[in-house]
């Protein structure tokens, strides 16, 4: 750890990092499709404390209605959000957190506890059914001691009771290209491996478990990484740091987070670049919209982040639901995906039995 | 109560009633649009006990992809389901039910309790944005004493610990036609009023409360009826039967249920008949799809029936999610519905402040 790094609190360093990463990702996507409108940048202030910036891509609907000859945008809908928020976590939310984050003892205070959260969250839905949807999210969380009323010196930082990082990234194709899955997983594995040999296999498995649509008995996509609760203490899914190398302090975990954040563009953009211009038939678009229906089901029924957001008073609904696709489709007893030997059935199979993409 | 009626158990009478009602409704819808394909009738058996029949309307997707000159079906997607199921309610589900159904003391048995449920459930999404979506559901529920192993005489019925009826019907337009709202509410009010003066106002209010999308702070539609827990005991929302007339026994409640079920066709079909051919512009279709997105949000995030279904092992997912529209749309920070004086804003206003449609 350098002298300089230690001067700034992690809150501020994470905020600066996700700010830069958001810019890089949005600019890279805009560069890929210069003939489409740019992302809409939209800064907001949360009345209860905090700020954020949404960068959203959407095609003006009137153009889309008769896009016969006009340019077809590479993206259909995409959002790259950052938010830096703070406030008081109500007791119910603390109890929820204590259950989820068992490695961190949080006191159960009736008046709640102050929290701080800084994160980047993105979902990209391309238009072409051969180009996969991608999701990524990296976040830093702090629970602090309530400030006493007597000390109101703004330069003193409150005592941190608990902090952790969480995040991940995962790919959701409508059609399976094994080489894309391998590229995506290789890129994020490489980013993990520099920080410890257990990280990729552990977070890959966690991802398969988390992004599982119980009522459909299938995964949302072909996986990636999912993790939470990374801090300097023990971790319920990782071996003790004394036995297997892994990031053991805030500095080392932040280094991992940055490496993963930086791996996002190389993990996804080459895939989008290749697939966005693949010719497709109407039934492939139809299948893509059915798959988007499943994406909606996961996000509204299962995703903890979305559920937490929808229950939070004063939450910014438009940002929480930005992850939903522009269009989704539900067919009763659809035959798509059920006929063996089809490309649709090939995807369904891999969603039912998550595969090991790289040894 | 006639001698004949009392001979058959309510289970069987309800089953016969919903069977007939399903036929009537499906045939009425098919008659309205003879040039479209008929409903697909689809009987199923539940491995854990029970049967059902789904009647579903959907347009073959290949036709729809290039429907420039071809006949446009009146319906876009519709499902009219009946199910007659039985099994063991696990303790968690009993606890949930005890909380929801406070007027009925249910024992908390670690081994669970046998239940029986017979119901009809329908959702109709027409294609034309001027024609409203409608939902209706009528159900009969029984909790019984476990059968002892020694008595396996199939002619003895198990002792009923609790029984109740529930149901309702509500209208979800994309564009507000006040005369449609008044027609719908008048028809169902008339059906209620014959059975007691408090029923319509009580169930109308309950409907506005139940079909509320908390995270959007708006109702799903312009209301109708919602009720649960109707049995011979006290009811938390209704005055004692000694003070205000209301159905007080199984026979009288079943009469109300039948009157409401029979009111479905006259409450909705005249509206669909008038509105299905109203000319519409692309932005009106777009608004309809955004409203369908809200319908999906309610059903997946809030609806107790859907949530209960998704958590039930062995539940028939295709039947549970049949209520979802064929297509839904999500726009980030859409301007539609926000511009004062527009038809879209007029709908939003009535969703935010439920109106009294008939005094």
mmCIF file of N, CA and C in Angstrom, chain B residues 210-308:
data_model
loop_
_atom_site.group_PDB
_atom_site.id
_atom_site.type_symbol
_atom_site.label_atom_id
_atom_site.label_comp_id
_atom_site.label_asym_id
_atom_site.label_seq_id
_atom_site.Cartn_x
_atom_site.Cartn_y
_atom_site.Cartn_z
ATOM 1 N N UNK B 210 -55.702 -3.955 -3.037
ATOM 2 C CA UNK B 210 -54.925 -5.145 -3.404
ATOM 3 C C UNK B 210 -54.127 -4.941 -4.691
ATOM 4 N N UNK B 211 -54.795 -4.423 -5.727
ATOM 5 C CA UNK B 211 -54.114 -4.278 -7.024
ATOM 6 C C UNK B 211 -53.368 -2.947 -7.087
ATOM 7 N N UNK B 212 -52.470 -2.772 -6.126
ATOM 8 C CA UNK B 212 -51.700 -1.531 -6.029
ATOM 9 C C UNK B 212 -50.224 -1.867 -6.220
ATOM 10 N N UNK B 213 -49.600 -1.200 -7.170
ATOM 11 C CA UNK B 213 -48.175 -1.433 -7.427
ATOM 12 C C UNK B 213 -47.387 -0.457 -6.555
ATOM 13 N N UNK B 214 -46.972 -0.932 -5.381
ATOM 14 C CA UNK B 214 -46.360 -0.058 -4.376
ATOM 15 C C UNK B 214 -45.221 0.759 -4.969
ATOM 16 N N UNK B 215 -44.311 0.080 -5.677
ATOM 17 C CA UNK B 215 -43.105 0.781 -6.144
ATOM 18 C C UNK B 215 -43.411 1.794 -7.247
ATOM 19 N N UNK B 216 -44.604 1.738 -7.830
ATOM 20 C CA UNK B 216 -45.014 2.745 -8.826
ATOM 21 C C UNK B 216 -46.007 3.724 -8.213
ATOM 22 N N UNK B 217 -46.505 3.395 -7.013
ATOM 23 C CA UNK B 217 -47.524 4.220 -6.363
ATOM 24 C C UNK B 217 -48.737 4.437 -7.266
ATOM 25 N N UNK B 218 -49.152 3.358 -7.922
ATOM 26 C CA UNK B 218 -50.347 3.445 -8.747
ATOM 27 C C UNK B 218 -51.082 2.105 -8.729
ATOM 28 N N UNK B 219 -52.384 2.153 -8.989
ATOM 29 C CA UNK B 219 -53.164 0.920 -9.099
ATOM 30 C C UNK B 219 -52.875 0.246 -10.431
ATOM 31 N N UNK B 220 -53.128 -1.077 -10.486
ATOM 32 C CA UNK B 220 -52.919 -1.785 -11.741
ATOM 33 C C UNK B 220 -53.948 -1.348 -12.779
ATOM 34 N N UNK B 221 -55.156 -1.094 -12.339
ATOM 35 C CA UNK B 221 -56.201 -0.720 -13.286
ATOM 36 C C UNK B 221 -57.242 0.141 -12.615
ATOM 37 N N UNK B 222 -58.460 0.133 -13.181
ATOM 38 C CA UNK B 222 -59.510 1.009 -12.635
ATOM 39 C C UNK B 222 -60.432 0.240 -11.697
ATOM 40 N N UNK B 223 -59.923 -0.906 -11.190
ATOM 41 C CA UNK B 223 -60.616 -1.565 -10.093
ATOM 42 C C UNK B 223 -61.722 -2.514 -10.506
ATOM 43 N N UNK B 224 -62.462 -2.906 -9.518
ATOM 44 C CA UNK B 224 -63.508 -3.917 -9.670
ATOM 45 C C UNK B 224 -63.791 -4.463 -8.282
ATOM 46 N N UNK B 225 -63.725 -5.781 -8.150
ATOM 47 C CA UNK B 225 -63.966 -6.419 -6.855
ATOM 48 C C UNK B 225 -62.778 -7.281 -6.462
ATOM 49 N N UNK B 226 -62.507 -7.353 -5.185
ATOM 50 C CA UNK B 226 -61.582 -8.341 -4.639
ATOM 51 C C UNK B 226 -62.096 -8.733 -3.262
ATOM 52 N N UNK B 227 -62.152 -10.031 -3.001
ATOM 53 C CA UNK B 227 -62.552 -10.477 -1.656
ATOM 54 C C UNK B 227 -61.951 -11.839 -1.377
ATOM 55 N N UNK B 228 -61.900 -12.147 -0.091
ATOM 56 C CA UNK B 228 -61.355 -13.430 0.342
ATOM 57 C C UNK B 228 -62.046 -13.775 1.666
ATOM 58 N N UNK B 229 -61.865 -15.027 2.120
ATOM 59 C CA UNK B 229 -62.316 -15.365 3.481
ATOM 60 C C UNK B 229 -63.808 -15.382 3.672
ATOM 61 N N UNK B 230 -64.587 -15.429 2.613
ATOM 62 C CA UNK B 230 -66.043 -15.444 2.815
ATOM 63 C C UNK B 230 -66.459 -16.807 3.334
ATOM 64 N N UNK B 231 -66.929 -16.828 4.573
ATOM 65 C CA UNK B 231 -67.470 -18.069 5.133
ATOM 66 C C UNK B 231 -68.592 -17.722 6.110
ATOM 67 N N UNK B 232 -68.995 -18.673 6.922
ATOM 68 C CA UNK B 232 -70.174 -18.389 7.754
ATOM 69 C C UNK B 232 -69.829 -17.600 9.015
ATOM 70 N N UNK B 233 -68.548 -17.414 9.249
ATOM 71 C CA UNK B 233 -68.137 -16.702 10.461
ATOM 72 C C UNK B 233 -68.113 -15.202 10.264
ATOM 73 N N UNK B 234 -67.527 -14.526 11.249
ATOM 74 C CA UNK B 234 -67.344 -13.088 11.167
ATOM 75 C C UNK B 234 -66.340 -12.791 10.061
ATOM 76 N N UNK B 235 -66.392 -11.571 9.542
ATOM 77 C CA UNK B 235 -65.449 -11.190 8.495
ATOM 78 C C UNK B 235 -64.840 -9.847 8.861
ATOM 79 N N UNK B 236 -63.522 -9.761 8.764
ATOM 80 C CA UNK B 236 -62.845 -8.558 9.268
ATOM 81 C C UNK B 236 -63.246 -7.284 8.541
ATOM 82 N N UNK B 237 -63.773 -7.396 7.310
ATOM 83 C CA UNK B 237 -64.120 -6.190 6.567
ATOM 84 C C UNK B 237 -65.625 -5.942 6.472
ATOM 85 N N UNK B 238 -66.405 -6.894 6.951
ATOM 86 C CA UNK B 238 -67.858 -6.755 6.821
ATOM 87 C C UNK B 238 -68.520 -6.650 8.195
ATOM 88 N N UNK B 239 -69.618 -5.906 8.259
ATOM 89 C CA UNK B 239 -70.376 -5.799 9.507
ATOM 90 C C UNK B 239 -70.951 -7.162 9.870
ATOM 91 N N UNK B 240 -71.260 -7.392 11.147
ATOM 92 C CA UNK B 240 -71.897 -8.652 11.531
ATOM 93 C C UNK B 240 -73.199 -8.834 10.761
ATOM 94 N N UNK B 241 -73.470 -10.102 10.390
ATOM 95 C CA UNK B 241 -74.663 -10.393 9.589
ATOM 96 C C UNK B 241 -75.940 -10.015 10.333
ATOM 97 N N UNK B 242 -75.859 -9.925 11.646
ATOM 98 C CA UNK B 242 -77.033 -9.531 12.422
ATOM 99 C C UNK B 242 -77.371 -8.056 12.205
ATOM 100 N N UNK B 243 -76.374 -7.280 11.773
ATOM 101 C CA UNK B 243 -76.601 -5.834 11.598
ATOM 102 C C UNK B 243 -76.896 -5.456 10.155
ATOM 103 N N UNK B 244 -76.110 -6.039 9.232
ATOM 104 C CA UNK B 244 -76.294 -5.722 7.814
ATOM 105 C C UNK B 244 -76.439 -7.030 7.048
ATOM 106 N N UNK B 245 -77.419 -7.074 6.169
ATOM 107 C CA UNK B 245 -77.673 -8.295 5.396
ATOM 108 C C UNK B 245 -76.452 -8.701 4.570
ATOM 109 N N UNK B 246 -76.100 -9.954 4.650
ATOM 110 C CA UNK B 246 -75.062 -10.501 3.779
ATOM 111 C C UNK B 246 -75.184 -12.019 3.765
ATOM 112 N N UNK B 247 -74.557 -12.708 2.789
ATOM 113 C CA UNK B 247 -74.672 -14.162 2.744
ATOM 114 C C UNK B 247 -74.042 -14.773 3.983
ATOM 115 N N UNK B 248 -74.785 -15.659 4.669
ATOM 116 C CA UNK B 248 -74.332 -16.123 5.982
ATOM 117 C C UNK B 248 -73.991 -17.609 6.043
ATOM 118 N N UNK B 249 -74.281 -18.350 4.967
ATOM 119 C CA UNK B 249 -73.910 -19.766 5.004
ATOM 120 C C UNK B 249 -73.368 -20.183 3.633
ATOM 121 N N UNK B 250 -72.904 -21.422 3.535
ATOM 122 C CA UNK B 250 -72.254 -21.888 2.324
ATOM 123 C C UNK B 250 -73.167 -21.724 1.111
ATOM 124 N N UNK B 251 -74.443 -22.042 1.327
ATOM 125 C CA UNK B 251 -75.411 -21.965 0.231
ATOM 126 C C UNK B 251 -75.527 -20.540 -0.286
ATOM 127 N N UNK B 252 -75.638 -19.605 0.641
ATOM 128 C CA UNK B 252 -75.838 -18.206 0.239
ATOM 129 C C UNK B 252 -74.566 -17.617 -0.383
ATOM 130 N N UNK B 253 -73.423 -18.016 0.139
ATOM 131 C CA UNK B 253 -72.171 -17.491 -0.434
ATOM 132 C C UNK B 253 -71.954 -18.068 -1.833
ATOM 133 N N UNK B 254 -72.288 -19.348 -1.985
ATOM 134 C CA UNK B 254 -72.158 -19.961 -3.308
ATOM 135 C C UNK B 254 -73.100 -19.283 -4.309
ATOM 136 N N UNK B 255 -74.255 -18.866 -3.839
ATOM 137 C CA UNK B 255 -75.190 -18.142 -4.721
ATOM 138 C C UNK B 255 -74.569 -16.816 -5.181
ATOM 139 N N UNK B 256 -73.914 -16.123 -4.257
ATOM 140 C CA UNK B 256 -73.216 -14.876 -4.623
ATOM 141 C C UNK B 256 -72.122 -15.148 -5.652
ATOM 142 N N UNK B 257 -71.322 -16.179 -5.384
ATOM 143 C CA UNK B 257 -70.219 -16.527 -6.286
ATOM 144 C C UNK B 257 -70.745 -16.792 -7.696
ATOM 145 N N UNK B 258 -71.847 -17.547 -7.762
ATOM 146 C CA UNK B 258 -72.414 -17.853 -9.080
ATOM 147 C C UNK B 258 -72.926 -16.590 -9.768
ATOM 148 N N UNK B 259 -73.557 -15.733 -8.985
ATOM 149 C CA UNK B 259 -74.079 -14.502 -9.594
ATOM 150 C C UNK B 259 -72.914 -13.661 -10.135
ATOM 151 N N UNK B 260 -71.809 -13.610 -9.395
ATOM 152 C CA UNK B 260 -70.645 -12.839 -9.851
ATOM 153 C C UNK B 260 -70.009 -13.500 -11.075
ATOM 154 N N UNK B 261 -69.871 -14.816 -11.026
ATOM 155 C CA UNK B 261 -69.311 -15.524 -12.176
ATOM 156 C C UNK B 261 -70.154 -15.297 -13.420
ATOM 157 N N UNK B 262 -71.467 -15.356 -13.242
ATOM 158 C CA UNK B 262 -72.369 -15.152 -14.376
ATOM 159 C C UNK B 262 -72.340 -13.711 -14.881
ATOM 160 N N UNK B 263 -71.929 -12.792 -14.007
ATOM 161 C CA UNK B 263 -71.880 -11.380 -14.406
ATOM 162 C C UNK B 263 -70.642 -11.083 -15.240
ATOM 163 N N UNK B 264 -69.710 -12.037 -15.331
ATOM 164 C CA UNK B 264 -68.471 -11.719 -16.041
ATOM 165 C C UNK B 264 -68.716 -11.344 -17.497
ATOM 166 N N UNK B 265 -69.427 -12.201 -18.223
ATOM 167 C CA UNK B 265 -69.644 -11.933 -19.657
ATOM 168 C C UNK B 265 -70.366 -10.596 -19.866
ATOM 169 N N UNK B 266 -71.493 -10.364 -19.198
ATOM 170 C CA UNK B 266 -72.137 -9.053 -19.402
ATOM 171 C C UNK B 266 -71.312 -7.857 -18.921
ATOM 172 N N UNK B 267 -70.370 -8.067 -17.998
ATOM 173 C CA UNK B 267 -69.562 -6.931 -17.512
ATOM 174 C C UNK B 267 -68.495 -6.542 -18.527
ATOM 175 N N UNK B 268 -67.999 -7.518 -19.296
ATOM 176 C CA UNK B 268 -66.823 -7.260 -20.126
ATOM 177 C C UNK B 268 -67.100 -7.289 -21.625
ATOM 178 N N UNK B 269 -67.891 -8.250 -22.088
ATOM 179 C CA UNK B 269 -68.020 -8.421 -23.533
ATOM 180 C C UNK B 269 -68.564 -7.204 -24.285
ATOM 181 N N UNK B 270 -69.539 -6.500 -23.708
ATOM 182 C CA UNK B 270 -70.001 -5.299 -24.422
ATOM 183 C C UNK B 270 -68.874 -4.277 -24.624
ATOM 184 N N UNK B 271 -67.962 -4.185 -23.660
ATOM 185 C CA UNK B 271 -66.837 -3.241 -23.786
ATOM 186 C C UNK B 271 -65.913 -3.702 -24.914
ATOM 187 N N UNK B 272 -65.558 -4.972 -24.896
ATOM 188 C CA UNK B 272 -64.664 -5.506 -25.919
ATOM 189 C C UNK B 272 -65.276 -5.359 -27.305
ATOM 190 N N UNK B 273 -66.587 -5.606 -27.385
ATOM 191 C CA UNK B 273 -67.301 -5.519 -28.673
ATOM 192 C C UNK B 273 -67.198 -4.111 -29.264
ATOM 193 N N UNK B 274 -67.328 -3.112 -28.415
ATOM 194 C CA UNK B 274 -67.259 -1.726 -28.894
ATOM 195 C C UNK B 274 -65.818 -1.321 -29.235
ATOM 196 N N UNK B 275 -64.867 -1.689 -28.397
ATOM 197 C CA UNK B 275 -63.529 -1.098 -28.495
ATOM 198 C C UNK B 275 -62.572 -1.820 -29.434
ATOM 199 N N UNK B 276 -62.829 -3.061 -29.766
ATOM 200 C CA UNK B 276 -61.790 -3.836 -30.452
ATOM 201 C C UNK B 276 -61.476 -3.301 -31.850
ATOM 202 N N UNK B 277 -62.387 -2.510 -32.419
ATOM 203 C CA UNK B 277 -62.138 -2.051 -33.789
ATOM 204 C C UNK B 277 -61.829 -0.561 -33.860
ATOM 205 N N UNK B 278 -61.631 0.076 -32.704
ATOM 206 C CA UNK B 278 -61.265 1.492 -32.709
ATOM 207 C C UNK B 278 -59.913 1.666 -33.411
ATOM 208 N N UNK B 279 -59.824 2.577 -34.379
ATOM 209 C CA UNK B 279 -58.520 2.787 -35.026
ATOM 210 C C UNK B 279 -57.484 3.279 -34.002
ATOM 211 N N UNK B 280 -56.229 2.836 -34.167
ATOM 212 C CA UNK B 280 -55.207 3.300 -33.217
ATOM 213 C C UNK B 280 -53.876 3.595 -33.922
ATOM 214 N N UNK B 281 -53.119 4.482 -33.293
ATOM 215 C CA UNK B 281 -51.846 4.939 -33.842
ATOM 216 C C UNK B 281 -50.705 4.180 -33.162
ATOM 217 N N UNK B 282 -49.504 4.153 -33.788
ATOM 218 C CA UNK B 282 -48.369 3.436 -33.182
ATOM 219 C C UNK B 282 -48.066 3.857 -31.746
ATOM 220 N N UNK B 283 -48.222 5.155 -31.431
ATOM 221 C CA UNK B 283 -47.878 5.562 -30.059
ATOM 222 C C UNK B 283 -48.888 5.005 -29.059
ATOM 223 N N UNK B 284 -50.086 4.694 -29.533
ATOM 224 C CA UNK B 284 -51.076 4.110 -28.617
ATOM 225 C C UNK B 284 -50.767 2.643 -28.341
ATOM 226 N N UNK B 285 -50.274 1.951 -29.342
ATOM 227 C CA UNK B 285 -49.801 0.578 -29.145
ATOM 228 C C UNK B 285 -48.592 0.579 -28.188
ATOM 229 N N UNK B 286 -47.700 1.547 -28.397
ATOM 230 C CA UNK B 286 -46.523 1.653 -27.526
ATOM 231 C C UNK B 286 -46.948 1.855 -26.067
ATOM 232 N N UNK B 287 -47.873 2.737 -25.847
ATOM 233 C CA UNK B 287 -48.377 2.991 -24.492
ATOM 234 C C UNK B 287 -49.014 1.733 -23.893
ATOM 235 N N UNK B 288 -49.762 1.020 -24.710
ATOM 236 C CA UNK B 288 -50.371 -0.234 -24.254
ATOM 237 C C UNK B 288 -49.290 -1.218 -23.782
ATOM 238 N N UNK B 289 -48.181 -1.314 -24.525
ATOM 239 C CA UNK B 289 -47.122 -2.251 -24.150
ATOM 240 C C UNK B 289 -46.408 -1.799 -22.873
ATOM 241 N N UNK B 290 -46.288 -0.504 -22.682
ATOM 242 C CA UNK B 290 -45.723 0.001 -21.419
ATOM 243 C C UNK B 290 -46.650 -0.363 -20.262
ATOM 244 N N UNK B 291 -47.950 -0.194 -20.468
ATOM 245 C CA UNK B 291 -48.915 -0.570 -19.422
ATOM 246 C C UNK B 291 -48.856 -2.070 -19.142
ATOM 247 N N UNK B 292 -48.592 -2.854 -20.183
ATOM 248 C CA UNK B 292 -48.470 -4.303 -19.970
ATOM 249 C C UNK B 292 -47.224 -4.621 -19.154
ATOM 250 N N UNK B 293 -46.199 -3.790 -19.295
ATOM 251 C CA UNK B 293 -45.015 -3.943 -18.439
ATOM 252 C C UNK B 293 -45.403 -3.782 -16.971
ATOM 253 N N UNK B 294 -46.267 -2.821 -16.691
ATOM 254 C CA UNK B 294 -46.732 -2.624 -15.307
ATOM 255 C C UNK B 294 -47.541 -3.820 -14.832
ATOM 256 N N UNK B 295 -48.307 -4.397 -15.750
ATOM 257 C CA UNK B 295 -49.089 -5.601 -15.416
ATOM 258 C C UNK B 295 -48.150 -6.723 -14.999
ATOM 259 N N UNK B 296 -47.066 -6.895 -15.755
ATOM 260 C CA UNK B 296 -46.055 -7.907 -15.416
ATOM 261 C C UNK B 296 -45.450 -7.596 -14.045
ATOM 262 N N UNK B 297 -45.135 -6.329 -13.811
ATOM 263 C CA UNK B 297 -44.546 -5.954 -12.514
ATOM 264 C C UNK B 297 -45.492 -6.315 -11.376
ATOM 265 N N UNK B 298 -46.764 -5.983 -11.511
ATOM 266 C CA UNK B 298 -47.681 -6.340 -10.430
ATOM 267 C C UNK B 298 -47.714 -7.843 -10.220
ATOM 268 N N UNK B 299 -47.896 -8.563 -11.321
ATOM 269 C CA UNK B 299 -48.104 -10.007 -11.160
ATOM 270 C C UNK B 299 -46.872 -10.705 -10.601
ATOM 271 N N UNK B 300 -45.683 -10.313 -11.025
ATOM 272 C CA UNK B 300 -44.474 -10.995 -10.542
ATOM 273 C C UNK B 300 -44.000 -10.487 -9.184
ATOM 274 N N UNK B 301 -44.220 -9.209 -8.889
ATOM 275 C CA UNK B 301 -43.695 -8.659 -7.626
ATOM 276 C C UNK B 301 -44.725 -8.745 -6.504
ATOM 277 N N UNK B 302 -45.995 -8.485 -6.805
ATOM 278 C CA UNK B 302 -46.966 -8.322 -5.725
ATOM 279 C C UNK B 302 -48.015 -9.408 -5.602
ATOM 280 N N UNK B 303 -48.472 -9.955 -6.718
ATOM 281 C CA UNK B 303 -49.654 -10.816 -6.648
ATOM 282 C C UNK B 303 -49.427 -12.035 -5.772
ATOM 283 N N UNK B 304 -50.245 -12.171 -4.737
ATOM 284 C CA UNK B 304 -50.079 -13.273 -3.782
ATOM 285 C C UNK B 304 -50.293 -14.627 -4.430
ATOM 286 N N UNK B 305 -51.279 -14.692 -5.323
ATOM 287 C CA UNK B 305 -51.555 -15.956 -5.999
ATOM 288 C C UNK B 305 -50.367 -16.417 -6.831
ATOM 289 N N UNK B 306 -49.781 -15.487 -7.581
ATOM 290 C CA UNK B 306 -48.623 -15.833 -8.410
ATOM 291 C C UNK B 306 -47.443 -16.235 -7.536
ATOM 292 N N UNK B 307 -47.184 -15.447 -6.487
ATOM 293 C CA UNK B 307 -46.050 -15.753 -5.607
ATOM 294 C C UNK B 307 -46.221 -17.114 -4.942
ATOM 295 N N UNK B 308 -47.452 -17.363 -4.471
ATOM 296 C CA UNK B 308 -47.765 -18.641 -3.843
ATOM 297 C C UNK B 308 -47.522 -19.766 -4.843
#
